Coordinates of C-alpha atoms and ligand atoms in Angstrom, one line a residue:
Chain A
M1 CA 5.3 20.1 24.5
S2 CA 8.4 22.2 22.8
E3 CA 11.9 20.6 23.4
T4 CA 15.2 22.0 23.1
P5 CA 17.2 20.6 19.6
H6 CA 20.6 20.5 21.3
F7 CA 20.4 16.8 20.7
A8 CA 20.4 14.3 18.2
I9 CA 18.4 12.2 19.7
N10 CA 16.6 12.6 22.8
V11 CA 14.5 10.0 24.5
R12 CA 12.0 10.9 27.3
H13 CA 10.4 7.9 29.6
L14 CA 10.1 5.5 26.4
T15 CA 8.5 2.1 26.9
K16 CA 7.9 -0.6 25.1
Q17 CA 5.5 -3.8 25.6
Y18 CA 5.2 -6.7 23.4
G19 CA 1.9 -8.0 24.7
D20 CA 2.9 -8.4 28.6
F21 CA 6.6 -8.3 27.6
L22 CA 8.6 -5.1 28.4
A23 CA 11.5 -4.8 25.7
L24 CA 12.1 -1.1 27.0
N25 CA 10.6 0.1 30.4
N26 CA 10.9 4.2 31.1
L27 CA 13.5 4.6 29.2
D28 CA 15.6 8.3 29.4
L29 CA 19.4 8.3 27.0
T30 CA 20.5 11.9 25.7
V31 CA 22.9 11.3 22.1
A32 CA 24.9 15.1 21.4
Y33 CA 25.4 16.4 18.2
G34 CA 28.6 14.6 16.7
E35 CA 28.7 11.6 19.4
F36 CA 29.8 8.2 18.5
F37 CA 27.3 6.7 20.3
G38 CA 27.5 2.7 21.5
F39 CA 23.9 1.3 23.1
L40 CA 25.3 -1.9 24.2
G41 CA 23.8 -5.1 25.9
P42 CA 22.9 -9.0 25.9
N43 CA 20.6 -10.3 23.7
G44 CA 17.2 -9.1 23.9
A45 CA 18.1 -6.4 26.1
G46 CA 15.8 -4.7 24.0
K47 CA 18.7 -2.4 21.5
T48 CA 17.1 -3.1 18.1
T49 CA 13.6 -2.4 19.6
L50 CA 14.9 0.8 20.5
I51 CA 16.4 1.3 17.3
K52 CA 13.5 1.0 15.3
I53 CA 11.2 3.0 17.3
L54 CA 13.8 5.7 16.6
T55 CA 13.8 5.4 13.0
T56 CA 10.3 5.5 13.2
L57 CA 9.3 1.9 12.3
M58 CA 7.7 1.0 15.3
A59 CA 5.5 3.5 17.4
P60 CA 6.5 3.1 21.3
S61 CA 4.2 2.2 23.8
T62 CA 4.0 5.1 26.1
G63 CA 6.9 8.1 26.4
E64 CA 8.3 10.4 23.6
A65 CA 11.3 11.0 21.6
W66 CA 12.8 13.4 19.4
V67 CA 14.8 12.7 16.6
G68 CA 17.5 16.1 15.8
E69 CA 14.4 18.7 16.4
Y70 CA 11.9 16.1 15.2
R71 CA 9.3 14.0 17.4
I72 CA 8.9 10.9 16.7
G73 CA 5.1 10.0 15.6
D74 CA 5.5 13.3 14.2
D75 CA 7.4 14.1 12.4
D76 CA 8.2 11.0 10.9
E77 CA 9.1 11.5 7.0
A78 CA 11.2 14.3 7.8
I79 CA 13.2 12.2 10.3
R80 CA 13.9 9.6 7.7
S81 CA 14.8 12.0 4.9
H82 CA 17.8 13.3 7.9
I83 CA 18.7 9.9 9.0
G84 CA 20.8 6.4 7.8
V85 CA 19.5 3.3 9.1
A86 CA 21.5 0.1 8.3
L87 CA 19.3 -2.7 10.7
Q88 CA 20.0 -5.8 12.6
D89 CA 18.7 -7.8 9.2
V90 CA 20.1 -6.9 6.1
G91 CA 17.6 -5.1 3.8
V92 CA 18.5 -5.3 0.1
D93 CA 16.9 -6.6 -3.3
P94 CA 17.9 -9.7 -4.0
L95 CA 16.6 -9.8 -7.6
L96 CA 18.3 -5.9 -8.3
T97 CA 21.7 -5.8 -8.9
G98 CA 24.1 -3.5 -6.6
R99 CA 24.6 -0.9 -8.4
E100 CA 20.4 -0.7 -8.9
N101 CA 19.4 -1.1 -5.0
L102 CA 22.0 2.4 -5.0
L103 CA 20.9 4.2 -7.5
L104 CA 17.2 3.6 -6.4
Q105 CA 17.8 4.5 -2.8
C106 CA 19.8 7.8 -3.9
R107 CA 16.5 8.3 -6.3
L108 CA 14.3 7.5 -3.4
F109 CA 16.1 10.1 -1.2
G110 CA 15.6 13.3 -3.6
L111 CA 18.8 12.9 -5.7
S112 CA 18.3 13.7 -9.0
P113 CA 19.6 11.7 -11.9
R114 CA 22.8 12.5 -12.8
Q115 CA 24.2 13.3 -9.1
S116 CA 22.5 9.3 -8.0
Q117 CA 25.4 7.9 -10.6
A118 CA 28.1 10.0 -9.1
R119 CA 27.1 9.6 -5.8
V120 CA 26.9 5.5 -6.7
D121 CA 30.4 4.7 -8.2
E122 CA 31.6 6.8 -5.0
L123 CA 30.2 4.4 -2.5
L124 CA 30.8 1.4 -4.8
D125 CA 34.3 2.5 -4.9
Q126 CA 34.1 3.9 -0.5
F127 CA 32.5 0.0 -0.1
G128 CA 34.7 -2.4 -2.5
L129 CA 31.9 -3.2 -4.8
T130 CA 32.6 -1.8 -7.8
T131 CA 33.4 -5.0 -9.7
A132 CA 30.8 -6.6 -8.3
Q133 CA 28.1 -3.8 -9.0
H134 CA 26.4 -5.5 -11.9
Q135 CA 25.7 -8.9 -9.8
R136 CA 22.5 -9.8 -8.6
L137 CA 22.5 -9.1 -4.5
R138 CA 21.4 -12.9 -4.6
T139 CA 24.8 -13.9 -5.5
Y140 CA 26.5 -11.9 -3.2
S141 CA 28.1 -13.4 0.1
G142 CA 26.7 -12.2 3.8
G143 CA 29.8 -9.9 3.8
M144 CA 29.0 -8.2 0.9
R145 CA 25.3 -7.5 1.1
R146 CA 26.5 -6.1 4.5
R147 CA 28.8 -3.5 2.6
L148 CA 26.1 -2.9 0.4
D149 CA 23.7 -2.4 2.8
L150 CA 25.6 0.1 5.0
A151 CA 26.6 2.1 1.6
L152 CA 22.2 2.5 1.4
A153 CA 22.4 4.1 4.4
L154 CA 24.6 6.7 3.3
V155 CA 23.7 7.6 0.0
H156 CA 22.4 11.0 0.9
K157 CA 24.6 11.7 3.3
P158 CA 22.5 11.7 6.6
L159 CA 23.3 13.5 9.8
I160 CA 22.6 10.9 12.4
L161 CA 23.4 7.4 12.0
F162 CA 21.9 3.7 12.7
L163 CA 23.7 1.1 13.2
D164 CA 22.4 -2.4 14.5
E165 CA 25.3 -4.4 14.7
P166 CA 26.8 -3.3 12.0
T167 CA 29.8 -5.2 11.6
T168 CA 28.2 -9.1 12.3
G169 CA 28.9 -11.0 9.6
L170 CA 32.3 -9.3 8.7
D171 CA 35.7 -10.5 7.8
P172 CA 38.7 -8.8 10.2
T173 CA 39.9 -7.0 7.2
N174 CA 36.3 -5.7 5.9
R175 CA 35.7 -4.4 9.7
F176 CA 38.4 -2.6 10.4
M177 CA 37.5 -1.0 6.8
L178 CA 34.4 -0.1 8.6
W179 CA 36.2 1.2 11.0
D180 CA 37.7 3.8 9.3
L181 CA 35.1 4.6 7.5
L182 CA 32.7 5.4 10.2
R183 CA 35.9 6.9 12.6
Q184 CA 36.2 9.1 9.5
L185 CA 32.5 9.9 8.9
N186 CA 32.5 10.7 12.4
H187 CA 35.4 12.7 12.7
D188 CA 35.4 14.3 9.7
A189 CA 31.3 15.1 8.7
G190 CA 30.8 15.1 12.2
I191 CA 27.6 12.4 11.4
T192 CA 26.1 11.2 14.5
I193 CA 26.3 7.9 15.2
F194 CA 24.5 5.7 17.1
L195 CA 25.7 2.3 16.9
T196 CA 25.0 -1.2 18.7
T197 CA 26.7 -3.7 18.6
Q198 CA 28.3 -7.3 20.1
Y199 CA 32.1 -6.8 19.8
L200 CA 32.9 -4.3 22.6
E201 CA 36.0 -3.8 21.2
E202 CA 34.8 -2.3 18.2
A203 CA 32.9 -0.2 20.8
D204 CA 35.7 0.5 23.1
V205 CA 37.6 2.0 19.4
L206 CA 35.3 3.9 18.1
C207 CA 32.5 5.2 20.5
N208 CA 33.0 8.3 22.8
R209 CA 30.3 7.3 25.1
V210 CA 28.1 4.1 25.6
A211 CA 25.5 2.7 27.3
F212 CA 25.1 -0.7 28.4
M213 CA 21.2 -2.1 28.8
R214 CA 19.1 -4.8 30.6
Q215 CA 16.4 -5.9 30.3
G216 CA 14.7 -2.9 28.9
Q217 CA 16.7 -0.5 31.0
I218 CA 20.4 1.2 30.9
V219 CA 22.2 0.6 33.8
A220 CA 25.5 2.0 32.9
E221 CA 26.3 4.7 30.8
D222 CA 29.6 6.4 30.9
T223 CA 33.0 6.9 28.4
P224 CA 34.4 3.4 28.1
S225 CA 37.3 4.5 30.2
H226 CA 36.1 5.5 32.7
L227 CA 33.7 2.7 32.9
K228 CA 36.6 0.0 33.0
Q229 CA 38.4 2.6 35.4
Q230 CA 35.3 2.2 37.9
L231 CA 35.4 -1.6 37.4
G232 CA 39.2 -0.5 38.7
H233 CA 40.5 -3.9 38.7
D234 CA 42.9 -6.4 36.5
V235 CA 42.0 -9.3 35.8
V236 CA 43.3 -12.7 35.3
T237 CA 42.5 -15.3 32.3
F238 CA 43.5 -18.6 31.9
S239 CA 42.4 -21.4 30.0
V240 CA 42.7 -25.3 31.6
P241 CA 43.0 -28.0 28.9
S242 CA 40.5 -30.0 30.1
P243 CA 36.7 -29.3 31.0
D244 CA 36.9 -31.6 33.8
H245 CA 38.4 -28.8 36.1
I246 CA 35.8 -26.4 35.3
P247 CA 33.7 -27.9 38.3
R248 CA 36.3 -27.9 40.9
I249 CA 37.7 -24.9 39.5
E250 CA 33.6 -23.5 39.9
Q251 CA 33.9 -24.2 43.4
W252 CA 37.1 -23.1 44.4
L253 CA 35.6 -19.7 43.4
Q254 CA 32.9 -19.9 45.5
K255 CA 34.8 -21.1 48.3
S256 CA 37.7 -18.3 48.7
N257 CA 35.1 -15.6 47.2
M258 CA 37.0 -15.1 43.7
L259 CA 35.5 -12.5 41.2
G260 CA 35.3 -15.0 38.2
S261 CA 33.6 -16.4 35.4
V262 CA 34.1 -19.5 33.0
T263 CA 32.9 -19.5 29.4
G264 CA 33.7 -22.7 27.9
Q265 CA 37.6 -23.7 28.9
R266 CA 38.3 -20.1 29.9
V267 CA 38.4 -18.4 33.2
R268 CA 38.3 -15.1 33.6
M269 CA 39.1 -13.4 37.2
T270 CA 38.7 -9.9 38.6
T271 CA 41.4 -9.1 41.2
R272 CA 40.8 -7.0 44.2
D273 CA 44.8 -6.9 45.1
T274 CA 46.0 -8.0 41.7
L275 CA 49.5 -9.4 43.3
A276 CA 47.5 -11.7 46.7
D277 CA 44.8 -12.8 44.2
V278 CA 47.5 -14.4 41.5
A279 CA 49.4 -15.7 44.2
Q280 CA 46.8 -17.7 45.7
T281 CA 45.6 -18.9 42.3
T282 CA 48.4 -20.0 40.6
M283 CA 49.1 -21.9 44.7
W284 CA 46.0 -23.4 44.6
L285 CA 46.5 -24.3 40.8
Q286 CA 49.4 -26.2 41.3
S287 CA 47.8 -27.6 45.1
A288 CA 45.2 -29.3 42.8
N289 CA 47.5 -30.3 40.3
I290 CA 46.0 -28.3 37.5
S291 CA 48.1 -27.0 34.4
V292 CA 46.8 -23.8 33.0
E293 CA 47.5 -22.6 29.4
D294 CA 47.6 -18.7 28.6
F295 CA 48.0 -17.2 31.8
H296 CA 47.2 -13.1 31.3
V297 CA 46.6 -11.0 34.1
S298 CA 45.5 -7.8 32.0
S299 CA 43.3 -4.0 32.6
P300 CA 39.8 -4.7 32.9
S301 CA 38.2 -4.5 29.3
L302 CA 34.9 -3.3 28.4
D303 CA 34.1 -7.4 28.0
D304 CA 34.9 -7.1 32.1
V305 CA 32.5 -4.5 32.5
F306 CA 29.5 -5.6 30.0
L307 CA 30.2 -8.8 32.3
A308 CA 29.7 -7.0 35.3
V309 CA 27.0 -4.9 34.8
T310 CA 24.7 -7.3 33.0
N311 CA 24.9 -10.1 34.8
S312 CA 24.6 -8.5 38.7
P313 CA 21.4 -9.3 39.6
E314 CA 20.9 -5.2 40.6
G315 CA 22.5 -3.7 37.3
G316 CA 24.9 -1.3 37.5
I317 CA 29.2 -2.3 37.5
R318 CA 29.4 -5.0 40.4
H319 CA 31.6 -8.1 40.3
A320 CA 29.6 -11.4 38.9
Q321 CA 30.3 -14.9 39.1
I322 CA 28.4 -16.3 35.8
S323 CA 28.5 -20.1 34.5
E324 CA 27.7 -21.6 31.3
Chain B
M1 CA 3.2 15.7 -5.4
R2 CA 6.0 15.8 -7.7
K3 CA 7.8 13.9 -5.1
F4 CA 4.9 11.7 -4.9
L5 CA 4.7 10.8 -8.6
S6 CA 8.1 10.2 -9.2
D7 CA 8.4 7.7 -6.3
L8 CA 5.6 5.5 -7.7
W9 CA 7.6 5.9 -11.0
L10 CA 10.4 4.9 -10.1
L11 CA 8.8 1.8 -7.4
T12 CA 6.8 1.0 -9.8
V13 CA 9.6 0.4 -12.6
R14 CA 11.7 -1.2 -9.7
A15 CA 8.9 -3.7 -8.8
L16 CA 8.2 -4.7 -12.9
R17 CA 12.0 -5.1 -13.2
V18 CA 11.9 -7.5 -10.8
T19 CA 8.6 -9.2 -11.4
I20 CA 10.5 -9.6 -15.6
R21 CA 13.8 -11.2 -13.5
V22 CA 11.0 -14.1 -11.8
P23 CA 9.6 -15.2 -14.8
F24 CA 8.0 -18.6 -12.5
A25 CA 6.0 -16.0 -10.9
I26 CA 3.5 -15.3 -14.2
I27 CA 3.9 -17.9 -16.3
P28 CA 2.3 -20.7 -14.6
N29 CA -0.5 -17.4 -14.1
L30 CA -1.1 -17.6 -17.8
L31 CA -0.7 -21.0 -18.7
I32 CA -3.8 -21.2 -16.6
S33 CA -5.5 -19.1 -18.0
L34 CA -5.5 -20.3 -22.0
F35 CA -5.5 -23.6 -20.4
F36 CA -9.4 -22.8 -19.4
L37 CA -9.5 -21.3 -23.0
L38 CA -8.7 -24.2 -25.0
V39 CA -10.4 -26.9 -22.3
Y40 CA -13.6 -25.1 -22.0
Q41 CA -13.9 -24.4 -26.1
G42 CA -12.6 -28.1 -26.6
G43 CA -15.2 -29.6 -24.2
L44 CA -18.0 -27.8 -24.2
S45 CA -18.5 -25.5 -27.1
G46 CA -21.1 -28.2 -28.2
I47 CA -23.2 -26.6 -25.4
A48 CA -23.7 -23.5 -27.5
A49 CA -26.3 -25.2 -30.0
L50 CA -28.5 -24.4 -26.9
P51 CA -31.3 -21.7 -27.8
V52 CA -30.3 -20.1 -24.5
F53 CA -26.4 -18.8 -25.9
G54 CA -28.1 -16.8 -29.2
K55 CA -26.0 -18.1 -31.6
L56 CA -23.4 -16.8 -29.8
P57 CA -19.7 -18.6 -30.3
Y58 CA -18.8 -20.6 -27.4
I59 CA -15.4 -18.8 -27.3
N60 CA -17.1 -15.2 -27.0
F61 CA -19.1 -16.8 -24.0
I62 CA -15.9 -18.0 -22.4
L63 CA -13.4 -16.1 -23.4
P64 CA -14.0 -13.7 -19.7
V65 CA -13.4 -16.5 -17.6
A66 CA -9.4 -16.8 -19.1
V67 CA -9.4 -13.3 -19.2
V68 CA -10.8 -12.5 -15.5
S69 CA -8.9 -15.6 -14.1
G70 CA -5.8 -14.6 -16.0
A71 CA -7.0 -10.5 -13.8
V72 CA -6.9 -12.2 -10.6
G73 CA -3.6 -14.9 -10.9
G74 CA -2.1 -11.2 -12.0
A75 CA -3.5 -9.2 -9.5
G76 CA -2.9 -11.8 -6.8
G77 CA 1.0 -11.4 -8.0
A78 CA 0.6 -7.8 -6.3
G79 CA 0.5 -9.5 -3.0
Q80 CA 3.3 -11.6 -4.0
S81 CA 5.8 -9.0 -4.4
L82 CA 5.0 -7.5 -1.7
I83 CA 5.3 -10.6 0.6
R84 CA 8.5 -10.9 -1.1
D85 CA 10.3 -7.5 -0.2
I86 CA 8.6 -8.2 3.5
D87 CA 10.6 -11.4 3.6
S88 CA 13.7 -10.1 2.1
G89 CA 13.6 -7.1 4.2
Y90 CA 13.5 -5.1 1.4
F91 CA 10.2 -3.4 2.2
M92 CA 11.9 -2.2 5.8
K93 CA 14.7 -0.7 3.7
L94 CA 11.9 1.0 1.7
R95 CA 9.6 2.0 4.8
L96 CA 13.0 3.7 6.3
S97 CA 13.1 6.0 3.2
P98 CA 11.6 9.2 2.9
V99 CA 8.9 7.5 0.6
S100 CA 5.1 8.2 0.5
R101 CA 3.5 5.9 2.0
T102 CA 0.7 5.7 0.0
A103 CA 3.6 5.0 -3.7
L104 CA 5.0 2.1 -0.9
V105 CA 1.8 0.1 -1.6
L106 CA 0.4 1.4 -4.8
A107 CA 3.1 0.9 -6.8
P108 CA 3.3 -2.9 -6.9
M109 CA -0.6 -2.8 -7.8
I110 CA 0.5 -0.3 -10.6
A111 CA 3.0 -3.2 -11.7
G112 CA 0.4 -5.8 -11.0
M113 CA -2.5 -4.1 -13.6
A114 CA 0.6 -3.4 -16.0
Q115 CA 1.2 -7.4 -16.3
L116 CA -2.3 -8.3 -16.6
L117 CA -2.8 -6.3 -19.1
V118 CA 0.0 -7.5 -21.0
Q119 CA -1.1 -11.1 -20.4
T120 CA -5.2 -9.7 -21.1
A121 CA -3.8 -9.1 -24.7
L122 CA -2.2 -12.2 -25.0
I123 CA -4.9 -14.3 -24.0
I124 CA -7.3 -12.5 -26.5
A125 CA -5.3 -13.1 -29.4
V126 CA -4.8 -16.5 -28.8
A127 CA -8.9 -16.4 -28.2
Y128 CA -8.5 -14.6 -31.5
A129 CA -6.8 -17.2 -33.4
M130 CA -9.1 -19.5 -32.0
G131 CA -12.5 -17.9 -33.6
L132 CA -12.7 -15.2 -31.2
T133 CA -14.9 -12.7 -32.9
L134 CA -15.3 -9.0 -32.0
P135 CA -18.7 -7.8 -33.4
H136 CA -17.6 -4.1 -32.3
G137 CA -14.4 -4.1 -33.0
A138 CA -11.9 -1.5 -31.0
L139 CA -14.8 -0.9 -29.1
S140 CA -15.4 -4.6 -27.8
L141 CA -11.6 -4.5 -27.5
V142 CA -11.0 -1.0 -25.0
G143 CA -13.7 -2.0 -23.6
L144 CA -12.8 -5.9 -22.1
L145 CA -9.4 -4.3 -21.4
V146 CA -11.4 -1.4 -18.7
L147 CA -13.2 -4.3 -17.5
T148 CA -10.2 -6.1 -17.2
A149 CA -8.0 -3.8 -15.6
G150 CA -10.5 -2.4 -13.2
W151 CA -11.0 -5.9 -11.8
G152 CA -7.8 -6.7 -11.2
L153 CA -7.3 -3.7 -9.4
A154 CA -9.7 -4.4 -7.1
F155 CA -8.3 -7.8 -6.4
A156 CA -4.9 -6.5 -6.2
G157 CA -6.6 -3.8 -3.1
Y158 CA -7.4 -7.5 -1.6
A159 CA -4.2 -9.4 -2.3
V160 CA -2.2 -5.9 -1.1
A161 CA -4.6 -5.6 2.1
M162 CA -4.3 -9.6 3.3
A163 CA -0.2 -9.8 2.2
L164 CA -0.3 -6.8 5.2
R165 CA -2.6 -8.1 7.4
S166 CA -0.2 -11.3 7.6
K167 CA 3.0 -10.7 6.5
N168 CA 3.6 -14.2 5.1
S169 CA 3.2 -15.8 2.3
Q170 CA 1.5 -19.1 2.7
A171 CA -1.2 -17.1 4.7
A172 CA -1.3 -14.4 1.4
Q173 CA -1.3 -17.4 -0.7
A174 CA -3.9 -19.7 1.0
A175 CA -6.0 -15.8 0.6
T176 CA -6.1 -16.3 -3.2
F177 CA -8.8 -18.8 -2.9
V178 CA -11.2 -16.5 -3.2
F179 CA -10.2 -16.6 -6.3
F180 CA -12.6 -20.0 -6.8
P181 CA -16.0 -18.7 -5.5
L182 CA -15.5 -15.7 -7.5
L183 CA -14.6 -17.2 -10.4
F184 CA -17.1 -20.3 -10.5
L185 CA -20.0 -19.6 -8.5
S186 CA -21.0 -17.0 -11.3
D187 CA -22.6 -17.6 -14.4
T188 CA -19.0 -19.2 -15.1
F189 CA -20.1 -22.0 -17.9
V190 CA -23.9 -21.4 -19.1
P191 CA -25.9 -18.3 -19.1
I192 CA -27.5 -17.5 -15.5
R193 CA -30.6 -18.7 -17.0
A194 CA -29.4 -22.1 -17.3
I195 CA -27.9 -23.4 -13.9
R196 CA -30.1 -25.7 -12.3
A197 CA -29.4 -25.3 -8.9
H198 CA -31.1 -23.0 -7.0
W199 CA -28.2 -21.8 -4.4
M200 CA -26.0 -20.9 -7.1
R201 CA -28.1 -19.4 -8.8
I202 CA -28.4 -17.1 -5.5
A203 CA -24.6 -17.1 -5.2
A204 CA -24.0 -16.1 -8.5
Q205 CA -27.0 -12.9 -8.2
F206 CA -24.3 -11.8 -5.2
N207 CA -20.6 -12.3 -7.3
P208 CA -19.8 -9.1 -8.4
T209 CA -18.0 -11.4 -10.9
T210 CA -21.3 -12.1 -12.8
Y211 CA -21.7 -8.8 -13.0
V212 CA -18.0 -8.0 -15.2
F213 CA -18.5 -11.7 -17.1
N214 CA -22.3 -9.9 -18.6
A215 CA -20.7 -6.8 -19.7
M216 CA -18.2 -8.4 -21.5
R217 CA -20.0 -11.2 -23.1
S218 CA -22.3 -7.9 -23.6
L219 CA -19.4 -6.4 -25.5
L220 CA -18.4 -9.0 -27.6
S221 CA -21.8 -10.0 -28.4
P222 CA -23.6 -8.2 -31.5
H223 CA -27.0 -7.0 -28.8
F224 CA -24.8 -5.3 -27.0
S225 CA -26.6 -3.7 -24.1
T226 CA -25.4 0.1 -22.0
T227 CA -26.9 -0.9 -19.2
V228 CA -24.9 -4.3 -19.1
Y229 CA -21.6 -2.9 -19.5
W230 CA -22.7 -0.3 -16.7
H231 CA -23.6 -2.8 -14.3
G232 CA -20.1 -4.3 -15.1
V233 CA -18.3 -1.3 -14.5
L234 CA -20.2 -0.3 -11.6
A235 CA -19.3 -3.8 -9.9
V236 CA -15.7 -2.8 -10.8
L237 CA -16.2 0.5 -9.2
L238 CA -17.9 -0.9 -5.9
S239 CA -14.6 -3.9 -5.7
V240 CA -12.4 -1.3 -6.3
A241 CA -13.5 1.0 -3.8
F242 CA -14.0 -1.4 -1.2
T243 CA -10.8 -3.3 -1.6
L244 CA -8.4 -0.6 -1.9
S245 CA -9.6 1.3 1.1
W246 CA -9.6 -1.3 3.2
A247 CA -6.0 -2.3 1.5
S248 CA -4.8 1.5 2.7
W249 CA -6.5 1.0 6.0
T250 CA -4.9 -1.2 6.4
A251 CA -1.7 -0.4 5.6
S252 CA -2.1 2.8 7.3
R253 CA -2.6 0.5 10.4
S254 CA 0.3 -1.7 10.0
L255 CA 3.0 0.5 8.7
R256 CA 2.8 2.2 11.5
K257 CA 3.4 -1.4 14.2
E258 CA 5.7 -3.8 13.4
L259 CA 6.1 -5.5 10.1
Ligands
ATP401 N1 8.3 -8.0 17.5 C1 8.1 -8.7 18.8 N2 7.1 -9.0 19.2 C2 7.1 -9.6 20.1 N3 8.4 -10.0 21.2 C3 9.2 -9.1 20.9 C4 9.5 -8.6 19.5 N4 10.7 -8.0 18.7 C5 11.3 -8.1 19.8 N5 10.7 -9.1 21.4 C6 11.2 -8.9 22.4 O1 12.0 -8.2 23.3 C7 13.4 -8.1 23.4 C8 13.6 -7.1 22.8 O2 14.6 -7.9 21.8 P1 15.3 -7.0 20.8 O3 15.5 -7.0 19.6 O4 15.2 -4.9 21.2 O5 16.9 -6.9 21.5 P2 17.7 -6.9 21.3 O6 18.9 -5.7 22.3 O7 18.4 -6.3 19.6 O8 18.7 -8.4 21.5 P3 19.9 -9.0 20.1 O9 21.1 -8.5 20.4 O10 19.5 -10.3 20.1 O11 19.5 -8.0 18.5 C9 13.4 -9.8 23.2 O12 13.0 -10.2 24.3 C10 12.4 -9.8 22.1 O13 11.9 -11.4 21.9
MG402 MG1 19.4 -6.8 17.8

């Protein structure tokens, strides 16, 4: 079957079953060349499963997918030489040094010994690993390993980059450094990036387009700003000093038909009419004699979109109530 | 083809480098082989006076046991190193590179072979110091090494297939226990004619190790028999063909699934 090669990633009716469990349910998705695409969803939604299929590690149960012009299952070797991948679990050789890991990776991707040396120096510098280059990986900290793993994904300057939660385990400095680097790769080098993350702020900052997954299906897909606009309403957040208040607050949320969620001691409510809802809330809190801290009214973030789409019974953007 | 050979070379060098960096994975096996040599020579050499040994020094008779046990252990290391890579996630990284899938599973086997040859050379050197005679000189030595490497390769194929199947170090370790029947249900300590238990004699006849032992012993005896040697080579070739096809079949199946 011929398919136009205009997309960097093209997924058609893709299904993956683990035994009886449906991890990907008839998924359709396209990512254009040059896009920075965020693939989001709660734990177990099927993000890693899709990445493993698109990177040729695993065969789908049914359906087809193309990466660039190559069809999954037919041209796996061509796909592997054109993509860079950093999986959720870091894959480095703990007994080799950082430099040795990178050098081997360069050579396996077809760089000459001389090119490899130069590329390794460049990457070590870019990822701040030059001083640690002669240490074995097992002496690296988690963040250093993560950085080396990302550097390994880039040795051959891939056209399409798959990153499964690349910033997990990185401290803020390194996370921001990586954001800059990824933006650079996307903007300047034109590399298509397919990213999953648990940090929705990250997706908001980096991605041109995001999709939210739930139970193996895409339930919302758009630019971050559109999704937030669609959600529409301002968000009220506050904390209570003691968890004892939470049951009463939950009761009140339900009774007064407010759209809110509680995480630990933090309450987050989506307003319909900002002023009226804020007034009603503060009045009730006063009458109930509950003091609050950190009271904020803000425009919705991607987190709110996430909560809305991943918790509503039908999927799609809806306001929802969750409790933990 | 050039890409394949270069990948194979790179991966083999890396496997060897890693092997050297975890000496605790090699040394016990080497010590066990030397232990076999010392203990059996020390404890059993008296029986060499029996006519069934035909005046052959017992060390010439028992050396193949030490060599084969070293080979099997060394080759099992190929499976172990594969498991280590699967556990560390590095194998996944290798699978994401455009490296030939064959090179991916062949490299640890070749590294295992190299390790085994060094080990065998050491064992032979120690045996030589203990009174081993080489009635056919270099021919004995080369013939011995060829058989050892072949037998090790057959076992490496088995170990790699088990590693890819089980994907877990305990299961792969457990699989190497076939080592015991293979090594001991054979004419390990005395010639097959001198084995009393009927069932053991039958088992020994079906055990390919028996033919490998006999071929090795023939090389170490003044009465070298080409037939016996070729039987040993045949046993090795058949085993290699069997375990390598099994390994490559397992690899092609399991590499398309998740590991
Ligand atoms: N090899 C496997 N065998 C059986 N079930 C699996 C396997 N791998 C994943 N699953 C199941 O498939 C579902 C999707 O898993 P997947 O790893 O794709 O989720 P994810 O979206 O990446 O989650 P996370 O955010 O936690 O990384 C989960 O319910 C998981 O338990
Ligand atoms: Mg995942």
